GROMACS .gro file of C-alpha atoms in nm:
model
  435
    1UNK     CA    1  -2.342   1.647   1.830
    2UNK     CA    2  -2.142   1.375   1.979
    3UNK     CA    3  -1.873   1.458   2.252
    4UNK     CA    4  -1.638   1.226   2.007
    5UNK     CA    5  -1.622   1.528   1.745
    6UNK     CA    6  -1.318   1.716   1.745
    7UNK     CA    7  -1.115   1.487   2.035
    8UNK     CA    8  -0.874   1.292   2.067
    9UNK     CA    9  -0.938   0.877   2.083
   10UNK     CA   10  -0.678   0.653   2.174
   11UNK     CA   11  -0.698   0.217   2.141
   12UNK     CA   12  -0.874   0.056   2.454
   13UNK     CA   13  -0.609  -0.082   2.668
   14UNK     CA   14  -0.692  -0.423   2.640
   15UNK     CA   15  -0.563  -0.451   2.313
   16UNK     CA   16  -0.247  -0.416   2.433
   17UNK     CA   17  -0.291  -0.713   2.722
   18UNK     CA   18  -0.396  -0.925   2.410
   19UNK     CA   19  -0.075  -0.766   2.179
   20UNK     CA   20   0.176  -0.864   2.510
   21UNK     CA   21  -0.019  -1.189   2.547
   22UNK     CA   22   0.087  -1.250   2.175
   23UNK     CA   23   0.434  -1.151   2.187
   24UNK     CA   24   0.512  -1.395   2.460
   25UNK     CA   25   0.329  -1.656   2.378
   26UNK     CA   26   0.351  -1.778   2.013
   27UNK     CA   27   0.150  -2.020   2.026
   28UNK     CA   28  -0.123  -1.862   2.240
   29UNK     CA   29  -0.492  -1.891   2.072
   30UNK     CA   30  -0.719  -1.608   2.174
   31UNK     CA   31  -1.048  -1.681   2.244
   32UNK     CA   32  -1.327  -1.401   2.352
   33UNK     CA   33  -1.237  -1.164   2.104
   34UNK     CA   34  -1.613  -1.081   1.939
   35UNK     CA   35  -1.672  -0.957   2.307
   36UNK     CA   36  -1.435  -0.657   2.246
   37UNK     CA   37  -1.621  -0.548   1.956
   38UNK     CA   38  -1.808  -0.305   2.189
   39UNK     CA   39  -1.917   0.081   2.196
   40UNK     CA   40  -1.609   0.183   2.324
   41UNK     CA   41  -1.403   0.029   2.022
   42UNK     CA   42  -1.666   0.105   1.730
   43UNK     CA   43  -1.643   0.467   1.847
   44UNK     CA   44  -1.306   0.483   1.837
   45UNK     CA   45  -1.304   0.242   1.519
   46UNK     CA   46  -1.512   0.561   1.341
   47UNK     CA   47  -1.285   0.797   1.440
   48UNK     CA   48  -1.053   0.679   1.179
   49UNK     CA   49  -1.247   0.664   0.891
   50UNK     CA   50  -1.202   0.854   0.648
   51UNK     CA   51  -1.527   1.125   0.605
   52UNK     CA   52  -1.481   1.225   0.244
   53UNK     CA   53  -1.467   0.878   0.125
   54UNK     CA   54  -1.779   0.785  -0.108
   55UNK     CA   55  -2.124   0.598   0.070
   56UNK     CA   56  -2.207   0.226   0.026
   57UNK     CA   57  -2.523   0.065  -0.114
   58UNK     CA   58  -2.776   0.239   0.156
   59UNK     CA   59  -2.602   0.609   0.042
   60UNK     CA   60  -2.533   0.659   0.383
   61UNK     CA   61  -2.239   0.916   0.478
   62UNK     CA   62  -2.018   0.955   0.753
   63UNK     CA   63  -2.170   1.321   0.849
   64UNK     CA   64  -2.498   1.133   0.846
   65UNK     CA   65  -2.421   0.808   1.031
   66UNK     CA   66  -2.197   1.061   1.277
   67UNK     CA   67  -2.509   1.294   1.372
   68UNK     CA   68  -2.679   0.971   1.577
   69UNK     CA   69  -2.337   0.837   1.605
   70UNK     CA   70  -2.409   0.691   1.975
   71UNK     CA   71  -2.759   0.527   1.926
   72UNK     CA   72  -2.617   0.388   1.590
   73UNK     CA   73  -2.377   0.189   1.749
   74UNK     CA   74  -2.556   0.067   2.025
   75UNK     CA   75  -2.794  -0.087   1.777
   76UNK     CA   76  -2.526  -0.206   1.637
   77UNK     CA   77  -2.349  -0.354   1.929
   78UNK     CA   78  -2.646  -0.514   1.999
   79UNK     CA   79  -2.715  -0.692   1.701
   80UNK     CA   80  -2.361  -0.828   1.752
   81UNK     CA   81  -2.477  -0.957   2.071
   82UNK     CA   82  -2.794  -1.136   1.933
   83UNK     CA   83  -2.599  -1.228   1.606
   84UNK     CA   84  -2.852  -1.089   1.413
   85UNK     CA   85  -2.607  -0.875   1.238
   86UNK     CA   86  -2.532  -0.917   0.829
   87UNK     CA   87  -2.329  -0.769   0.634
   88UNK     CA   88  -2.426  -0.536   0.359
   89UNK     CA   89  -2.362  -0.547  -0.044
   90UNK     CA   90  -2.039  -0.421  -0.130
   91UNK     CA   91  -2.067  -0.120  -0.434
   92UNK     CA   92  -1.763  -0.218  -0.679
   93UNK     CA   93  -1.637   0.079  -0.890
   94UNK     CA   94  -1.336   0.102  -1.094
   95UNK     CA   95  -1.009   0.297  -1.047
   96UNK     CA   96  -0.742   0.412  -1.315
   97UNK     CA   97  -0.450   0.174  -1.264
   98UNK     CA   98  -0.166   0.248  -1.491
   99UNK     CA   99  -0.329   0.209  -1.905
  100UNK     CA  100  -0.668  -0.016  -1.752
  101UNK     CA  101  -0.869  -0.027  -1.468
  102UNK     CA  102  -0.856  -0.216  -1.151
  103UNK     CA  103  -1.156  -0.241  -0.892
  104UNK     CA  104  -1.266  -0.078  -0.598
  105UNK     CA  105  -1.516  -0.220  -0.337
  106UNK     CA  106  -1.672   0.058  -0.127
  107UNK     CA  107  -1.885  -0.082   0.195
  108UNK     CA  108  -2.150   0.118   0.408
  109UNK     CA  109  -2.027   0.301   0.712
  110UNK     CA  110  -2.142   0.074   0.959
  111UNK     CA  111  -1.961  -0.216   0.807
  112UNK     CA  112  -1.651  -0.016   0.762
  113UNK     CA  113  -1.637   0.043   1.104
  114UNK     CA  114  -1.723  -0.311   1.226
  115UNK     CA  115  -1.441  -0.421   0.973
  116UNK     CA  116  -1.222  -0.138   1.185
  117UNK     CA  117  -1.259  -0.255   1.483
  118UNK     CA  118  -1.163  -0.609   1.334
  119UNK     CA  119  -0.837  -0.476   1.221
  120UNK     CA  120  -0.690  -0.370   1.526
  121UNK     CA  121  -0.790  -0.619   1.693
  122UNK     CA  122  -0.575  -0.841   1.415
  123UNK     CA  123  -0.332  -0.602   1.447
  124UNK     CA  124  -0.253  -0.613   1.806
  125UNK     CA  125  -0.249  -1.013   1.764
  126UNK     CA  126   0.000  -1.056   1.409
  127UNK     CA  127   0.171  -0.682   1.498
  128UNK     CA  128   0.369  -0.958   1.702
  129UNK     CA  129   0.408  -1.202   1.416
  130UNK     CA  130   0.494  -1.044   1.137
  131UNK     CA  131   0.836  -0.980   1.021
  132UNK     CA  132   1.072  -0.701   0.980
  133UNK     CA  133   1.059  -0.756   0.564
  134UNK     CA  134   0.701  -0.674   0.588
  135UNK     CA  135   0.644  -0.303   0.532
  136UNK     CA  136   0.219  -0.295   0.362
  137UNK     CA  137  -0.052  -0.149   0.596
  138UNK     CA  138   0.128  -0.144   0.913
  139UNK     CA  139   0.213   0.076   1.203
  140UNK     CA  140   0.506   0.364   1.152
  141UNK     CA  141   0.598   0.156   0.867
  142UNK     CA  142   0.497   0.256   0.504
  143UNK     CA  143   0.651   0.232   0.129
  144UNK     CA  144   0.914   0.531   0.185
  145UNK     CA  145   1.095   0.283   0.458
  146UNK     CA  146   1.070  -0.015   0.218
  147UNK     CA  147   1.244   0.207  -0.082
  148UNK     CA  148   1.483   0.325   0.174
  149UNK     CA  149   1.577  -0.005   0.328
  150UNK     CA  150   1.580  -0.225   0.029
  151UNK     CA  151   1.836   0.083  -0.142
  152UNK     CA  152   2.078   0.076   0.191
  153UNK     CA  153   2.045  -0.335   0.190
  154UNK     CA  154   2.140  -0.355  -0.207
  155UNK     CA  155   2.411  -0.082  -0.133
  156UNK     CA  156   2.585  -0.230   0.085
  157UNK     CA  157   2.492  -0.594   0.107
  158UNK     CA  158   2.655  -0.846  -0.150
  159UNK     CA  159   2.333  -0.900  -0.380
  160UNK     CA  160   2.427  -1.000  -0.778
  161UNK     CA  161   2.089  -1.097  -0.856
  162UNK     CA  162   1.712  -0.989  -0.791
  163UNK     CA  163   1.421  -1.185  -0.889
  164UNK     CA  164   1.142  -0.955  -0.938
  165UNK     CA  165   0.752  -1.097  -0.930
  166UNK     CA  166   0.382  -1.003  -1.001
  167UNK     CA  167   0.110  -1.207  -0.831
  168UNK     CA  168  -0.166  -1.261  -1.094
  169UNK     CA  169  -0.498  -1.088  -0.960
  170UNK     CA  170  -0.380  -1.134  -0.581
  171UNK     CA  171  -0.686  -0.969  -0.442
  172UNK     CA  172  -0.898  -1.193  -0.650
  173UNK     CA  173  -0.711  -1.513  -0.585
  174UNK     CA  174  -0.702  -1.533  -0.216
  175UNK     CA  175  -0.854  -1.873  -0.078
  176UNK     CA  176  -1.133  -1.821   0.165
  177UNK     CA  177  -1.072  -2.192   0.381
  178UNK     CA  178  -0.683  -2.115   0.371
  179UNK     CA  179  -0.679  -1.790   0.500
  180UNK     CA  180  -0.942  -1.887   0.842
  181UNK     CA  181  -0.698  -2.198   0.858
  182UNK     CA  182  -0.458  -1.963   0.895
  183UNK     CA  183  -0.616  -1.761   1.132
  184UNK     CA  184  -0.718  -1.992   1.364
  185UNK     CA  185  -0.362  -2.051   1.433
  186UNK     CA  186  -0.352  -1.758   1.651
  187UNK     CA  187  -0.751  -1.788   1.687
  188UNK     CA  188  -0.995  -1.988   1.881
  189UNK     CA  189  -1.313  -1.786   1.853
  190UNK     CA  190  -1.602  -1.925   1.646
  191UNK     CA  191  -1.810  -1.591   1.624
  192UNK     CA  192  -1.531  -1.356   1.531
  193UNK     CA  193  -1.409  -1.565   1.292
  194UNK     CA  194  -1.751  -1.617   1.173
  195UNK     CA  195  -1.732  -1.209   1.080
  196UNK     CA  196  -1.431  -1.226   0.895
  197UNK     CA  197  -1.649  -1.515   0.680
  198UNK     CA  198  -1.959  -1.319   0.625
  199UNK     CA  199  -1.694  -1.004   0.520
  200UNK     CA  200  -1.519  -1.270   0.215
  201UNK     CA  201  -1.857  -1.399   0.141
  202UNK     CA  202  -2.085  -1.038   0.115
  203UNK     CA  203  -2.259  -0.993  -0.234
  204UNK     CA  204  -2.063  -0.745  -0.464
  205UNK     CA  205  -2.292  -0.502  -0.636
  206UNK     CA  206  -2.136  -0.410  -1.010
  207UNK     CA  207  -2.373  -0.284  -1.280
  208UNK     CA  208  -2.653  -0.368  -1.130
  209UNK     CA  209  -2.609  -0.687  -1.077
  210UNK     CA  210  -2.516  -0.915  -0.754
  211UNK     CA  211  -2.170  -1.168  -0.749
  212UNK     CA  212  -2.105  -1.358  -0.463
  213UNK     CA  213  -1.764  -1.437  -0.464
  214UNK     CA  214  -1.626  -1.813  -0.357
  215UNK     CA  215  -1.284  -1.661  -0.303
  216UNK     CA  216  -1.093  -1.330  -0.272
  217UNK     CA  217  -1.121  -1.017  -0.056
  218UNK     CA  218  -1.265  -0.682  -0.242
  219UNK     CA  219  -0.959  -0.417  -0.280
  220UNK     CA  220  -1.110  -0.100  -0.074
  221UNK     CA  221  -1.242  -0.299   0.241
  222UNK     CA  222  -1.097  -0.176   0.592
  223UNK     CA  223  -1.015  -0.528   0.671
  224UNK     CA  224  -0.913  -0.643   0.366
  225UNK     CA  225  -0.511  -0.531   0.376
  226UNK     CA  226  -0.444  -0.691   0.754
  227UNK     CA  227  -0.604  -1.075   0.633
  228UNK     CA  228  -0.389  -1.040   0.299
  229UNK     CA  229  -0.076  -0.956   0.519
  230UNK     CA  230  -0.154  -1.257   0.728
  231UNK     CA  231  -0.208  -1.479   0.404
  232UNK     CA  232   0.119  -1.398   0.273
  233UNK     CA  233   0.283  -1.417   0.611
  234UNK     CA  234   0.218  -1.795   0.629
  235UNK     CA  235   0.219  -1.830   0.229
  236UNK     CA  236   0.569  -1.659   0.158
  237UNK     CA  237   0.756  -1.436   0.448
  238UNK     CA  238   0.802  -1.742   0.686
  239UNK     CA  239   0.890  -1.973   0.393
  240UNK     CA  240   1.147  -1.768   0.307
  241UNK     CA  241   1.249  -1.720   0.632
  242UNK     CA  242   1.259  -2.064   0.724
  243UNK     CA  243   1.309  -2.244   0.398
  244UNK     CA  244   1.416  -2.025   0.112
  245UNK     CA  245   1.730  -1.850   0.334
  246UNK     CA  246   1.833  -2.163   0.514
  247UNK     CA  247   1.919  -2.302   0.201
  248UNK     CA  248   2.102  -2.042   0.028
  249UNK     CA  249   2.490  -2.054   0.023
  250UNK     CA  250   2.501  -1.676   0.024
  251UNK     CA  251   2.330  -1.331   0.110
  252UNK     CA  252   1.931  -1.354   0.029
  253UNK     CA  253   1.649  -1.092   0.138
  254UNK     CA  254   1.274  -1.003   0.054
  255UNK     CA  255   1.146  -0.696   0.060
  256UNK     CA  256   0.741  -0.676   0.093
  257UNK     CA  257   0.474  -0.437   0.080
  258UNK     CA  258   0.144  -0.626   0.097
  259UNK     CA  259   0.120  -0.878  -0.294
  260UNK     CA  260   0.435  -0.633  -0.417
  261UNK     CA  261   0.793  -0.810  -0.313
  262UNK     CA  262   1.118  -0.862  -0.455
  263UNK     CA  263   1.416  -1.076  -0.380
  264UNK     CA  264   1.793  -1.043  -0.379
  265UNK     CA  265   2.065  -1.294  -0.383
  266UNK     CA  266   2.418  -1.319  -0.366
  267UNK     CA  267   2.441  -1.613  -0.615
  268UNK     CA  268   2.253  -1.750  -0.920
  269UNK     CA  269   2.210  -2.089  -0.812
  270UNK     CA  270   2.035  -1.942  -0.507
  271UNK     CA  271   1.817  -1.708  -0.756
  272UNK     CA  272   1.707  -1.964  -1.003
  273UNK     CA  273   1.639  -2.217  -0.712
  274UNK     CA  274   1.413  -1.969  -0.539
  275UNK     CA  275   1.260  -1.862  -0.899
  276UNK     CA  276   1.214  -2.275  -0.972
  277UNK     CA  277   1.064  -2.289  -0.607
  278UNK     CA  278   0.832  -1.965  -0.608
  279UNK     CA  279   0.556  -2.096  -0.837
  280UNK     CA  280   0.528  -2.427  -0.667
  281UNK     CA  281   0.509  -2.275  -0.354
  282UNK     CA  282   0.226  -2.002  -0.429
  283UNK     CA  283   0.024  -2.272  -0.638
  284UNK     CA  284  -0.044  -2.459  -0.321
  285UNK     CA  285  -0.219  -2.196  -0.171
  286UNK     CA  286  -0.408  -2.129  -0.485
  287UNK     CA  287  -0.186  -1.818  -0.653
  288UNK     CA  288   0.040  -1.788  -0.932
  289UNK     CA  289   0.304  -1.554  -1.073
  290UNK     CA  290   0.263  -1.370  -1.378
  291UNK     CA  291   0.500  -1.498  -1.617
  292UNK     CA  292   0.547  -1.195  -1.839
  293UNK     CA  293   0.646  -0.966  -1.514
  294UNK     CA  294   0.876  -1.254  -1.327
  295UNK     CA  295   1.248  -1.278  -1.381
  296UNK     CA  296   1.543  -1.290  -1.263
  297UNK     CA  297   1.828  -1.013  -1.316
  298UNK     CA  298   2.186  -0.981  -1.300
  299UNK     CA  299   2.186  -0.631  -1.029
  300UNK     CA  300   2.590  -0.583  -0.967
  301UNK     CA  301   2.812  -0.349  -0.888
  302UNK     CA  302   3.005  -0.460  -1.130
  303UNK     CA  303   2.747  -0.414  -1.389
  304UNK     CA  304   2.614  -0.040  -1.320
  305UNK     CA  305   2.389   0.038  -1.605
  306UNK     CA  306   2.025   0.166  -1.660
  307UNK     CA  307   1.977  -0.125  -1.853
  308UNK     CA  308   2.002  -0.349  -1.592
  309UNK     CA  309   1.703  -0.201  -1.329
  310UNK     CA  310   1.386  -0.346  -1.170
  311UNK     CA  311   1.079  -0.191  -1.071
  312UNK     CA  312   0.901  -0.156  -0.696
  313UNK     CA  313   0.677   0.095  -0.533
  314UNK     CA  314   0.704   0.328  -0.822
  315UNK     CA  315   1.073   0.329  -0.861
  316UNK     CA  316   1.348   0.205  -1.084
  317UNK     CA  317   1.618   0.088  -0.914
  318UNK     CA  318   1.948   0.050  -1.097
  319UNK     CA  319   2.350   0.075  -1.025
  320UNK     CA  320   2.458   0.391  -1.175
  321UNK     CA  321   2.843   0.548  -1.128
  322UNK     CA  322   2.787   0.890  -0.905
  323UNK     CA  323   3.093   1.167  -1.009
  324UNK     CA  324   3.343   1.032  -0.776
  325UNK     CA  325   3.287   0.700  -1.028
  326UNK     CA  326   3.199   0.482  -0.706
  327UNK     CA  327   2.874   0.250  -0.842
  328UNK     CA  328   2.580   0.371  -0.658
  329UNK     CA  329   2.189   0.193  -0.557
  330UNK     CA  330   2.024   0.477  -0.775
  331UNK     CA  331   1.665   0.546  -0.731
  332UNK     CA  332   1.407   0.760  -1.011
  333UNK     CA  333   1.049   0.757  -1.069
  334UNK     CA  334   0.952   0.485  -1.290
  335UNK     CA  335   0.833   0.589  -1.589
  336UNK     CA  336   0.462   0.402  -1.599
  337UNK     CA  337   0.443   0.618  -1.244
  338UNK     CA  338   0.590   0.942  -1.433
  339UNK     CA  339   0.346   0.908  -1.761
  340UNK     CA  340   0.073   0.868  -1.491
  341UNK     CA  341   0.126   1.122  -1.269
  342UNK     CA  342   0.166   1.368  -1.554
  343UNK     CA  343  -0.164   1.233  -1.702
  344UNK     CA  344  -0.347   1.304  -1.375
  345UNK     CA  345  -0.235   1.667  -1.295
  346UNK     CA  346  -0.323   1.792  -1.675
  347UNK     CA  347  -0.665   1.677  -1.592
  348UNK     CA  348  -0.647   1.834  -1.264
  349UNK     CA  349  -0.505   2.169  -1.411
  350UNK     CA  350  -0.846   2.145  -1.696
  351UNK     CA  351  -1.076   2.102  -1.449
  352UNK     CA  352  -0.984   2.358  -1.210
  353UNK     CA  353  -0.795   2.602  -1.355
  354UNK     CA  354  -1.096   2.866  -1.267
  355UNK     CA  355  -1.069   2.839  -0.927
  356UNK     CA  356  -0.952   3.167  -0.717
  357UNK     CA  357  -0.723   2.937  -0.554
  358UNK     CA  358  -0.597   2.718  -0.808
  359UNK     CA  359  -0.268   2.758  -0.725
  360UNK     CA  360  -0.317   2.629  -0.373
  361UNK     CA  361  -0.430   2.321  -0.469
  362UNK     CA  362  -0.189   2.263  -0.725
  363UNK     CA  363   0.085   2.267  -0.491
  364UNK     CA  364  -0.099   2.026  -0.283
  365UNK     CA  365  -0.082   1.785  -0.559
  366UNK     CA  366   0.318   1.886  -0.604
  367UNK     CA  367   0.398   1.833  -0.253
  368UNK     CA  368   0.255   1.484  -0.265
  369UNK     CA  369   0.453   1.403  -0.552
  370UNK     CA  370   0.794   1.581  -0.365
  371UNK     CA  371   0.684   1.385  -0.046
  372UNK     CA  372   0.708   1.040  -0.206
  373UNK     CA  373   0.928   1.134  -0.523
  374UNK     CA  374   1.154   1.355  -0.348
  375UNK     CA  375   1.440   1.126  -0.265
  376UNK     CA  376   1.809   1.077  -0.283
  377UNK     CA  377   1.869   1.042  -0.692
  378UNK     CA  378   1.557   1.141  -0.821
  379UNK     CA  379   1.549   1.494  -0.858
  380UNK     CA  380   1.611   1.471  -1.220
  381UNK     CA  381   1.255   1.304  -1.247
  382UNK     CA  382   1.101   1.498  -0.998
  383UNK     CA  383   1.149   1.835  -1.221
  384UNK     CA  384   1.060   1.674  -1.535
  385UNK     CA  385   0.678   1.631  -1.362
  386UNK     CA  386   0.781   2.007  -1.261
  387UNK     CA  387   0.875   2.078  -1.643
  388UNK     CA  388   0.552   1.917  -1.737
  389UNK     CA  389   0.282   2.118  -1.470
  390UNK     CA  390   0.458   2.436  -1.599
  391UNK     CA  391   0.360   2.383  -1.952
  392UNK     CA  392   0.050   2.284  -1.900
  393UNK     CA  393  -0.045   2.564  -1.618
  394UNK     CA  394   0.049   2.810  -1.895
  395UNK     CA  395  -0.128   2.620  -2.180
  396UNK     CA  396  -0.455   2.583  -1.990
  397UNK     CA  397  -0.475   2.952  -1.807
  398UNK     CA  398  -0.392   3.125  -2.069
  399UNK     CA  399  -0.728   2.927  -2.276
  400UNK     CA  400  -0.962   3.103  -1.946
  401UNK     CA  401  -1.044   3.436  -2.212
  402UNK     CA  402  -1.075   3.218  -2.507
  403UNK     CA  403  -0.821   3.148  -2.790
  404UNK     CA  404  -0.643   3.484  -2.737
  405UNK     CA  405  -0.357   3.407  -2.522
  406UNK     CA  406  -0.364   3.631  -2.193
  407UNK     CA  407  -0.002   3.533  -2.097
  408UNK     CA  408   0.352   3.534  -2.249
  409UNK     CA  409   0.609   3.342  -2.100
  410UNK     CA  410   0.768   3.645  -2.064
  411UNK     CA  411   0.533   3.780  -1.838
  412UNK     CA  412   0.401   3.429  -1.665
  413UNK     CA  413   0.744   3.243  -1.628
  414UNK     CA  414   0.808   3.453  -1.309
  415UNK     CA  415   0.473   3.438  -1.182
  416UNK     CA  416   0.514   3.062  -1.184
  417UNK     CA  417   0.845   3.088  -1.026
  418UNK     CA  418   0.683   3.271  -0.727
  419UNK     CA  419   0.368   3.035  -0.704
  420UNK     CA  420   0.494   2.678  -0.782
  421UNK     CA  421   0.696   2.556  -0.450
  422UNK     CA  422   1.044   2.386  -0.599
  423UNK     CA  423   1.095   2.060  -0.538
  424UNK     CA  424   1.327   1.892  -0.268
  425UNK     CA  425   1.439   1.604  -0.088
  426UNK     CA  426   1.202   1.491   0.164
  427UNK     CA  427   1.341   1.102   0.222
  428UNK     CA  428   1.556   1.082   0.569
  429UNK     CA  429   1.895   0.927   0.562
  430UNK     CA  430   1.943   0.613   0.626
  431UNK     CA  431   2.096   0.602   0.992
  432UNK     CA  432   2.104   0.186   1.105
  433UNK     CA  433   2.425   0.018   1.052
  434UNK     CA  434   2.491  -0.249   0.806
  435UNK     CA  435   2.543  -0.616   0.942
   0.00000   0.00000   0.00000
């Protein structure tokens, strides 16, 4: 077995020559990065891949590729060298996402890994680049901070109005030239670019039959989240950076996790000229809004009602009077999220409600819910999914015998009291002072 099992793998240190190369000079275009995709990277690149996640096309697994894990990728390495290397067909399967079904592209290990190595290698260039706004796929920065930022900014910022947006089919709109025009701002290196290419262009397998797509980057690839963050870090964060805030006569921010982003503004004018803008802006670079999920809404202080609320990241955000009567940023699980979560844990509860350690696992599932859920404001939704798992934990054990109930909530409300964990607050205060 491979001494790599088990131990602990840290980034090669010259990625962080080339991430203080970037930082000081912004206009700096790297050039010999396909050289660093070498044994030493690809071993650490597998380290972080995730073992239980399904095979590609060739059905190969990550226990399997692992057991000849060194000769594998020094064939590898070497058909980088000779360029003989192609990329595989990309399996696309389809995901629940919210009442349909969006799609999944999964890619064989080695390519996965290759795409890995790609990634930080982006990273440690556009880690420099990218702004503070930007919260998708990145290091120590994740959707909890962007809730928990954009809630302290609304708070205590002077926002009226939020324009909230949906990029139609981002994924599947993303312009193949624009985004290696983009790239090769920052770089100059003909064969690693020429990866990145072979990546957008690889043949998706669905049903049987082979696409190859002219533009877009398959949801589920390793490499796929970094180029989108660097597409819409030249297509919208800098423009409203640069553009959309210079021009504003009052407060304006974005908040951003990968294609989902909302905007706040002190004024209307400001609003409906960014909302007039935004469409105009995206169509150059071949995207568009959805009109039926963009708008703009009046989000006050001075207006605190459910009625006026917006959704992002799985919350409702609305003003809402706390007891004292002082209008508060309130937070609670939107209700598409709720429906869905509810959905998934009956099936959950069906399926393995004859396991020995059922209960285990079902408070794995809770705890994920509390981890993300479980913030300032929302406990009120986070114990109606609680309500909800009771119900159906006592609905579906007590069908185990057959029709004869086995339990009365008598007898099983305690027992679930004992084995459920309760639900709590798990978001950190906010602790950076308002400017």
């Amino acid at each position: 077995m491979p001494d790599m099992v088990g131990s602990e793998h840290h980034k090669p240190t010259s990625l962080r020559g080339i991430a203080d190369k970037a930082k000081a000079d912004k206009l700096h275009r790297f050039q010999d990065l396909y050289r660093l995709l070498d044994a030493e990277l690809l071993v650490y690149s597998f380290s972080t891949l995730n073992k239980d996640a399904s095979s590609g096309v060739d059905g190969v697994t990550w226990e399997a590729y692992e057991e000849n894990l060194h000769a594998n990728i020094d064939m590898l390495v070497e058909r980088l060298k000779s360029k003989t290397y192609r990329a595989k067909l990309v399996r696309r399967v389809f995901i629940p996402k919210g009442k349909g079904k969006r799609p999944l592209g999964i890619l064989v290990i080695e390519d996965k890994m290759l795409q890995a190595a790609v990634s930080v290698v982006l990273e440690a260039i556009y880690e420099q680049e990218f702004l503070p706004f930007s919260y998708g796929y990145r290091p120590k920065k994740g959707a909890k901070d962007a809730i928990r930022d954009l809630t302290f900014d609304l708070q205590y910022g002077r926002y009226g109005y939020v324009v909230e947006v949906d990029i139609k089919g981002f994924f599947d709109h993303l312009d193949h030239d624009w985004l290696i025009t983009m790239l090769k701002l920052r770089i100059d290196d003909r064969a690693f670019l020429g990866l990145i290419r072979k990546w957008l262009k690889a043949g998706i397998l669905d049903n049987g039959e082979v696409h190859h797509p002219d533009m877009g980057t398959p949801q589920g690839g390793v490499v796929s989240p970094i180029l989108a963050n660097v597409y819409l870090h030249y297509v919208l964060d800098l423009w409203f950076e640069r553009a959309v805030k210079t021009r504003c006569n009052g407060q304006a921010l974005i908040s951003r996790y990968c294609d989902d982003f909302v905007c706040a503004f002190q004024f209307r004018e400001d609003a409906e000229r960014f909302y007039r803008a935004l469409p105009v802006r995206l169509g150059k670079f071949i995207l568009e809004v959805a009109p039926e999920k963009t708008g703009i809404l009046r989000f006050s202080r001075f207006h605190p009602t459910m009625k006026r609320r917006f959704s992002f990241l799985g919350f409702e955000f609305y003003w809402f009077k706390d007891r004292n009567g002082v209008p508060r940023v309130t937070r609670r699980t939107a209700r598409a999220r709720l429906i869905s979560a509810c959905r998934r844990i009956k099936e959950w509860i069906k399926a393995n409600r004859h396991l020995p350690d059922f209960f285990r696992g079902l408070n794995k599932k809770l705890q994920g819910h509390y981890n993300y859920y479980g913030v300032y404001g929302n406990l009120h939704s986070v114990y109606r999914l609680v309500w909800w798992v009771r119900n159906c934990t006592f609905k579906w054990l007590n069908r185990r015998g057959g029709k004869k109930k086995s339990f009365t909530w008598e007898k099983f409300g305690p027992i679930l009291d004992n084995a459920l964990i309760r639900p709590r607050i798990t978001e950190v205060k906010h602790r950076r002072v308002y400017a």
